PDB file of C-alpha atoms and ligand atoms in Angstrom:
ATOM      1  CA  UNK T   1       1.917   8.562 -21.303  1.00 38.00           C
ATOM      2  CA  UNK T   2       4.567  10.471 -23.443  1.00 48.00           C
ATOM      3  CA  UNK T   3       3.675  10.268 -27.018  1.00 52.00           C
ATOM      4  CA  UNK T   4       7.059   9.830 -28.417  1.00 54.00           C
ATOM      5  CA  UNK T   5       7.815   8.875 -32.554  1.00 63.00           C
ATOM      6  CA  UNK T   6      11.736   8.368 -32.621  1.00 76.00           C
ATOM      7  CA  UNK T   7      10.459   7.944 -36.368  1.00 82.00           C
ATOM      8  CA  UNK T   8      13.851   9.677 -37.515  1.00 90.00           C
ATOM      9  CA  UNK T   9      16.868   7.343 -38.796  1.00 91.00           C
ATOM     10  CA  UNK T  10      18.736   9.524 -40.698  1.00 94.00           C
ATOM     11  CA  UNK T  11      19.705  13.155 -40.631  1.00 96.00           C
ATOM     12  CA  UNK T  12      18.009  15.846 -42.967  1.00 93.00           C
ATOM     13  CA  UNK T  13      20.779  18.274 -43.051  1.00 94.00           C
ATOM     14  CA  UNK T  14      23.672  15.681 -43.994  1.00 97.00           C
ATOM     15  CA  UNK T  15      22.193  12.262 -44.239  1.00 95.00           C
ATOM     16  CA  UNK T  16      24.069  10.942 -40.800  1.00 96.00           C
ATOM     17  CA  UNK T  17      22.187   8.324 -38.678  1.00 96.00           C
ATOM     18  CA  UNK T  18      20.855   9.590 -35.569  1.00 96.00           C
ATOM     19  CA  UNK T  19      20.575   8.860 -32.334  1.00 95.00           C
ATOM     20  CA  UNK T  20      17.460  10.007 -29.789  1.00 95.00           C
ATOM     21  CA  UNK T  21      18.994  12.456 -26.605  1.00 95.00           C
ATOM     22  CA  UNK T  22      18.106  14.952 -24.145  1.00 95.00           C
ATOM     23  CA  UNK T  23      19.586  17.472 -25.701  1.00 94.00           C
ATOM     24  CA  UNK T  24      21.540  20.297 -23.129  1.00 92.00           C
ATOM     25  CA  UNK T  25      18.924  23.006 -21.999  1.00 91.00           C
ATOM     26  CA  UNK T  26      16.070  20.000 -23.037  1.00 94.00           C
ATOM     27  CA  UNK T  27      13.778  18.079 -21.112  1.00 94.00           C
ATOM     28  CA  UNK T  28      12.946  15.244 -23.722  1.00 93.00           C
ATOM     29  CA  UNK T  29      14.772  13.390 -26.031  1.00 94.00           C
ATOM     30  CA  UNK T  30      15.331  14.606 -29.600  1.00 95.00           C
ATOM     31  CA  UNK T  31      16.660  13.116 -32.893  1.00 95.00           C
ATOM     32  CA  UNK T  32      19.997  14.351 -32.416  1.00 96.00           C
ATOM     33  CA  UNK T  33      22.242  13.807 -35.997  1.00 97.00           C
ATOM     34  CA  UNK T  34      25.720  12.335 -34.866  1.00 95.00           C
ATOM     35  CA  UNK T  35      27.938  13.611 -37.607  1.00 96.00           C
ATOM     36  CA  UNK T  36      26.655  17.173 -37.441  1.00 97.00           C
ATOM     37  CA  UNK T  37      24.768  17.662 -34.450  1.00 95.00           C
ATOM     38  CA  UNK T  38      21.733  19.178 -36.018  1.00 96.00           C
ATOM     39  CA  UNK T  39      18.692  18.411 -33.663  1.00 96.00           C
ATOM     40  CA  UNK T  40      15.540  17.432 -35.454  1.00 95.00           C
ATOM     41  CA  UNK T  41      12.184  18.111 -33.786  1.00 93.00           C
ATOM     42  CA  UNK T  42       9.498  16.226 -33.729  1.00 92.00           C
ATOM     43  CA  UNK T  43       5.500  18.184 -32.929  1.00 94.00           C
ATOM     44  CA  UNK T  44       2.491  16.895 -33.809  1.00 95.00           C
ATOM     45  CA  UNK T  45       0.494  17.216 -36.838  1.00 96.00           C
ATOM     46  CA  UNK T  46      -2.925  19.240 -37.915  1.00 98.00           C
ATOM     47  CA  UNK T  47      -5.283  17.629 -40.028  1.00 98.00           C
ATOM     48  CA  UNK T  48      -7.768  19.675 -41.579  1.00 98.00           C
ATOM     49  CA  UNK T  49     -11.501  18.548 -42.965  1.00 98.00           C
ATOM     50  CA  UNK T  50     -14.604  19.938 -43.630  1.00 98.00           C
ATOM     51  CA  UNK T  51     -18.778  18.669 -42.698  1.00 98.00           C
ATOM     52  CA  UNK T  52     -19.963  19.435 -46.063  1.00 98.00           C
ATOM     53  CA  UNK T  53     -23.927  19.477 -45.947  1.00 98.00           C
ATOM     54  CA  UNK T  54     -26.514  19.753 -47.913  1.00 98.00           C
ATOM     55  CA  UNK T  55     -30.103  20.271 -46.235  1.00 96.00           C
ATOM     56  CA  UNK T  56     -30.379  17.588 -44.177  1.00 96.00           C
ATOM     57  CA  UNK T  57     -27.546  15.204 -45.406  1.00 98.00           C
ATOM     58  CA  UNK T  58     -23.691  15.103 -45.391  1.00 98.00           C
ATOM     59  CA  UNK T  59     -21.315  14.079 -47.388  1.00 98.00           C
ATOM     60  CA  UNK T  60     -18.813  11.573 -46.388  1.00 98.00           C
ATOM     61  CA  UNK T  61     -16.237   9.929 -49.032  1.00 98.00           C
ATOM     62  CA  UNK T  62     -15.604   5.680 -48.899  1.00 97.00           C
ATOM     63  CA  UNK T  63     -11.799   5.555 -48.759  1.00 96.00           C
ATOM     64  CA  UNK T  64      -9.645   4.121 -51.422  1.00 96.00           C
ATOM     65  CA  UNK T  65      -6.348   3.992 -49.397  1.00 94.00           C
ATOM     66  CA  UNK T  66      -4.921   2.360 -46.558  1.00 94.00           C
ATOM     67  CA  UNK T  67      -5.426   2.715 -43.632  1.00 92.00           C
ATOM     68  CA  UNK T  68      -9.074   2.224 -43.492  1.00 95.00           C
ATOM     69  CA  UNK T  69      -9.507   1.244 -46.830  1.00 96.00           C
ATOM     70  CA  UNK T  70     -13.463   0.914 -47.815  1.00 97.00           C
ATOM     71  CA  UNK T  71     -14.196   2.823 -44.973  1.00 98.00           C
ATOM     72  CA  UNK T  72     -16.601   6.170 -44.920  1.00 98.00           C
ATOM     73  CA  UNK T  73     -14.870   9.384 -43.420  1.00 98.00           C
ATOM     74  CA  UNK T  74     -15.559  12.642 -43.896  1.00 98.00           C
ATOM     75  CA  UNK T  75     -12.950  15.048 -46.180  1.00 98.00           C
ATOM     76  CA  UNK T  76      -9.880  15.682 -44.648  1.00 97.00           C
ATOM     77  CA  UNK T  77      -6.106  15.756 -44.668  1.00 97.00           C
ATOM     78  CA  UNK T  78      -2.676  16.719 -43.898  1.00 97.00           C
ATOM     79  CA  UNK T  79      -2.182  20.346 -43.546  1.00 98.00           C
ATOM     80  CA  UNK T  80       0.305  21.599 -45.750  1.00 98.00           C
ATOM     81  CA  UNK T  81       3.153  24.136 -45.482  1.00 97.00           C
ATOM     82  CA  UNK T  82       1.476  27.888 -46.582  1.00 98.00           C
ATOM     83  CA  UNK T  83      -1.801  27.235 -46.317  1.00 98.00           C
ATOM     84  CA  UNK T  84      -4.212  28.177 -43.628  1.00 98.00           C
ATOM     85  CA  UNK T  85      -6.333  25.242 -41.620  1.00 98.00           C
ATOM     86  CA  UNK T  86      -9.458  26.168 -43.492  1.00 98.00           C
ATOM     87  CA  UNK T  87      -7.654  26.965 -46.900  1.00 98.00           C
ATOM     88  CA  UNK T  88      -6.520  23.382 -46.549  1.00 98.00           C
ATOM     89  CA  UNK T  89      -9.751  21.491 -45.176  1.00 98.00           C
ATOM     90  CA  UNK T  90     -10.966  23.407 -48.453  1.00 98.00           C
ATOM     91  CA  UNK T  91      -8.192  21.746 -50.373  1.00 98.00           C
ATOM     92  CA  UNK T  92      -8.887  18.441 -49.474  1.00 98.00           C
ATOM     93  CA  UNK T  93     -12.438  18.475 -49.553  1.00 98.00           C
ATOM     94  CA  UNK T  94     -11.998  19.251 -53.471  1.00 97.00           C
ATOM     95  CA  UNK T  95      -8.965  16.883 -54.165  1.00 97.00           C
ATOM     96  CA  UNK T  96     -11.099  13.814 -52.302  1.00 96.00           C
ATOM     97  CA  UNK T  97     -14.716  14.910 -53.288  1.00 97.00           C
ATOM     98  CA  UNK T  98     -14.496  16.840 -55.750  1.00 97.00           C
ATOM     99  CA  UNK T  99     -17.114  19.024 -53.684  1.00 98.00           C
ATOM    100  CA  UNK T 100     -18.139  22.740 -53.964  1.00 98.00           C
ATOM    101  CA  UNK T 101     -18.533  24.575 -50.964  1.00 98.00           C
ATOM    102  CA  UNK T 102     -18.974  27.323 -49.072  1.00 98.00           C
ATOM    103  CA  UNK T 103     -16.197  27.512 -46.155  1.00 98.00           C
ATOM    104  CA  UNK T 104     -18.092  28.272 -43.020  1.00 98.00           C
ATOM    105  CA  UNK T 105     -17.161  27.889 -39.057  1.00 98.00           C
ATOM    106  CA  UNK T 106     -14.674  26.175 -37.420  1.00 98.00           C
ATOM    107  CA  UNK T 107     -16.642  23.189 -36.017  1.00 98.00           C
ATOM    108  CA  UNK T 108     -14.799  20.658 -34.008  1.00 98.00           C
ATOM    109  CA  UNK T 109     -10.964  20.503 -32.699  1.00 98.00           C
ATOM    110  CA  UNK T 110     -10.194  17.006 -31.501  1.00 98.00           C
ATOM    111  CA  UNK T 111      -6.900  16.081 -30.143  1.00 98.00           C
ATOM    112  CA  UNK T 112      -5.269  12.417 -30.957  1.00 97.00           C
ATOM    113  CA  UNK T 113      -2.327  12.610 -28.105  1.00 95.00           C
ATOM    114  CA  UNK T 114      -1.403   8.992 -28.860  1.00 93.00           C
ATOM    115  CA  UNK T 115      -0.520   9.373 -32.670  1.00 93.00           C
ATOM    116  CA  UNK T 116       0.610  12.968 -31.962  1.00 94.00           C
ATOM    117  CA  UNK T 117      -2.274  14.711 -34.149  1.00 97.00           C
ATOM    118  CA  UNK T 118      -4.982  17.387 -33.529  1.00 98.00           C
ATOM    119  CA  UNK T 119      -7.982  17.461 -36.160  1.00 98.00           C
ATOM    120  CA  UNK T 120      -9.905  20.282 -36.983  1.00 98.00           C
ATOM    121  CA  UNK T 121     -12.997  20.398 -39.177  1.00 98.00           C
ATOM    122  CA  UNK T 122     -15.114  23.267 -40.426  1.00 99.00           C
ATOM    123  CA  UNK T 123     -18.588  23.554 -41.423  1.00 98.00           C
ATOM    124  CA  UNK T 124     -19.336  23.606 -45.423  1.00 98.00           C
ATOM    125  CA  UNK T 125     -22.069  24.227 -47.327  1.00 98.00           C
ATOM    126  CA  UNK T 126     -22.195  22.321 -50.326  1.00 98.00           C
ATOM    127  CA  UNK T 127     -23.710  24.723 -53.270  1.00 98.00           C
ATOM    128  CA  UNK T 128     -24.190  21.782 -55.699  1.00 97.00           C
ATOM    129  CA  UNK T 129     -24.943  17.646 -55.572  1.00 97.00           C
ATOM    130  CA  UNK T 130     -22.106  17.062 -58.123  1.00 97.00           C
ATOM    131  CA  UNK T 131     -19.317  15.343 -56.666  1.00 97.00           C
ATOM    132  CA  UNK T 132     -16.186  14.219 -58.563  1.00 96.00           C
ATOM    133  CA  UNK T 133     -14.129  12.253 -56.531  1.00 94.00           C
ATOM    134  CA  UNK T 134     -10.497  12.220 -57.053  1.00 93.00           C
ATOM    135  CA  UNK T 135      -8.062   8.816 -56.665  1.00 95.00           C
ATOM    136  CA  UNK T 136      -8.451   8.508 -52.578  1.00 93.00           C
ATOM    137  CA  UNK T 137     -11.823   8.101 -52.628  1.00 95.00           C
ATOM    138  CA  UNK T 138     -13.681   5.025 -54.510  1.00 97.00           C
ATOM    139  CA  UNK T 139     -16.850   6.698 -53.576  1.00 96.00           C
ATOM    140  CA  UNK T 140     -18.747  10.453 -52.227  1.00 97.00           C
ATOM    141  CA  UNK T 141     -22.130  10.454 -51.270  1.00 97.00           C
ATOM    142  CA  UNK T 142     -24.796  11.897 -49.016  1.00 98.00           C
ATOM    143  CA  UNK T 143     -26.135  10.854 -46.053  1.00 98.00           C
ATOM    144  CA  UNK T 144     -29.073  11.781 -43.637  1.00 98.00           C
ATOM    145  CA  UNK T 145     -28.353  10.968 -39.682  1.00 98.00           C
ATOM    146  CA  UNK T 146     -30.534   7.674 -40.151  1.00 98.00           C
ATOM    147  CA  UNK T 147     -28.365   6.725 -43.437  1.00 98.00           C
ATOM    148  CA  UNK T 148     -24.741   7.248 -41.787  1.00 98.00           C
ATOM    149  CA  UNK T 149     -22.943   3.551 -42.006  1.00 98.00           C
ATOM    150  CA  UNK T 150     -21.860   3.848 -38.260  1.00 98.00           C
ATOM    151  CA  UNK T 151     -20.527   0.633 -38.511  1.00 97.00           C
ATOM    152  CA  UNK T 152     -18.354   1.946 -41.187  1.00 98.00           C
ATOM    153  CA  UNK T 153     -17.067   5.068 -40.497  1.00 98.00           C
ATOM    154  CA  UNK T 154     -12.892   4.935 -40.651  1.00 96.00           C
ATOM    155  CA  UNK T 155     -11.806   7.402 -37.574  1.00 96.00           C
ATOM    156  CA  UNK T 156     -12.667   8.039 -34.502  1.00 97.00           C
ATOM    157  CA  UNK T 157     -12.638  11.899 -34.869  1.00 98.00           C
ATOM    158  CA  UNK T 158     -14.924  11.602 -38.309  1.00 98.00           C
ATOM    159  CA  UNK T 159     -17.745   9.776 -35.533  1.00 98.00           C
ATOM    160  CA  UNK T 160     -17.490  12.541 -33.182  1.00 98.00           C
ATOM    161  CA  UNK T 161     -17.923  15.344 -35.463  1.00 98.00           C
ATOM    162  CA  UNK T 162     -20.587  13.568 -37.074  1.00 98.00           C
ATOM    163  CA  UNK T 163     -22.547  12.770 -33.443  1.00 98.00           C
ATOM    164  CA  UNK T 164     -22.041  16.706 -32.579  1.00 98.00           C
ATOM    165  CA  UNK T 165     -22.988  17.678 -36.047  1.00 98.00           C
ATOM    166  CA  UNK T 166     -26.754  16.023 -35.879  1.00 98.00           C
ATOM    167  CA  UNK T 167     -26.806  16.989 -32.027  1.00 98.00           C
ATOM    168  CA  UNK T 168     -26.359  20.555 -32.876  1.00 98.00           C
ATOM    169  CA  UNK T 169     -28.504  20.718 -36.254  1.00 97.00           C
ATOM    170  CA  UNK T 170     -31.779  18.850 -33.848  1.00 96.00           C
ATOM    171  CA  UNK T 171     -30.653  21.820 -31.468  1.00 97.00           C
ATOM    172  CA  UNK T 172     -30.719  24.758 -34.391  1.00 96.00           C
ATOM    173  CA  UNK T 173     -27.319  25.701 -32.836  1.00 97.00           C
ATOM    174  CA  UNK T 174     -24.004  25.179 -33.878  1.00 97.00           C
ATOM    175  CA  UNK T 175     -21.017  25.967 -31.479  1.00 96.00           C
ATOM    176  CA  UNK T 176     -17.363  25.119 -31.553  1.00 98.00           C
ATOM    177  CA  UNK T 177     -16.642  21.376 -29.796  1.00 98.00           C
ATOM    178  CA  UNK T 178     -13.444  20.408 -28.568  1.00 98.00           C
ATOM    179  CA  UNK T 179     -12.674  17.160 -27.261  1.00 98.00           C
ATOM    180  CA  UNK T 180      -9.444  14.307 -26.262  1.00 98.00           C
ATOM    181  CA  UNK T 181     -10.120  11.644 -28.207  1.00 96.00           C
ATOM    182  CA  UNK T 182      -8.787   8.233 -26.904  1.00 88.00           C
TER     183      UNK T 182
HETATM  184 ZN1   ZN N 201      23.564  15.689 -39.780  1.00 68.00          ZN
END
């Protein structure tokens, strides 16, 4: 199934309503602005976290905005415009924890097709238990495997880089895991 928004109304250039078209030389339909023409693209979006550990426990933050409000996730955002993926998993896993770490390897890469959105997530080790969590998050603490609220984890892509985060730290070996996520 095509994944398509057709979120735009209104034209960023001039303001003009637009209408969705297959533009000439196109194969898809595109936000195309009807007073001046200016096509607007539509691609999907990175979002950028980190597994921030400590021995055997990780952190995960309760959520204190929709969607999933109340629910545990780990840290992790929107990727912003001049920043790197890592630079901004980093970012959000201070503005939302309020965590220090230590940036380490690119863990998982998960694609949503159906909301148009690929996550990645990097390994971080957490160099102190002092957590100050900023307004999105009501709540960070750590967790061992047995303590994770599975029942209460907010995204589908937080549960399978927490699985293949205990799977690989039983095994003593961490790889890179990619995976479609449903
Ligand atoms: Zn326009």
């Amino acid at each position: 199934m095509l994944f398509q928004a057709r979120s735009i109304k209104h034209c960023k250039a001039c303001g003009g309503s637009v209408h969705y078209q297959v533009p000439a030389d196109d194969n898809r339909e595109r936000a195309v602005c009807s007073d001046c023409h200016a096509i607007h693209y539509e691609n999907p979006l990175n979002v950028v976290g980190t597994v921030p550990f400590w021995q055997d426990q990780v952190l995960l933050c309760r959520r204190n905005i929709e969607p999933r409000r109340g629910l545990w996730t780990l840290p992790a955002g929107f990727m912003e415009l001049g920043e790197s993926t890592a630079e901004g998993a980093l970012r959000e896993t201070v503005e939302e924890a309020g965590a220090d770490v230590e940036m380490g390897a690119l863990f998982t890469l998960l694609n949503v097709v159906r909301v148009g959105q690929v996550h990645l997530f990097y390994l971080a080790r957490l160099r102190s238990t002092e957590f100050a969590p900023g307004p999105e998050t009501i709540e960070a603490q750590l967790f061992t495997e047995a303590q994770i609220p599975w029942e209460e984890i907010a995204f589908k892509t937080t549960r399978e880089t927490l699985l293949r985060y205990f799977e690989d730290r039983r095994s003593g070996r961490f790889g890179v895991h990619t995976a479609d996520i449903a």
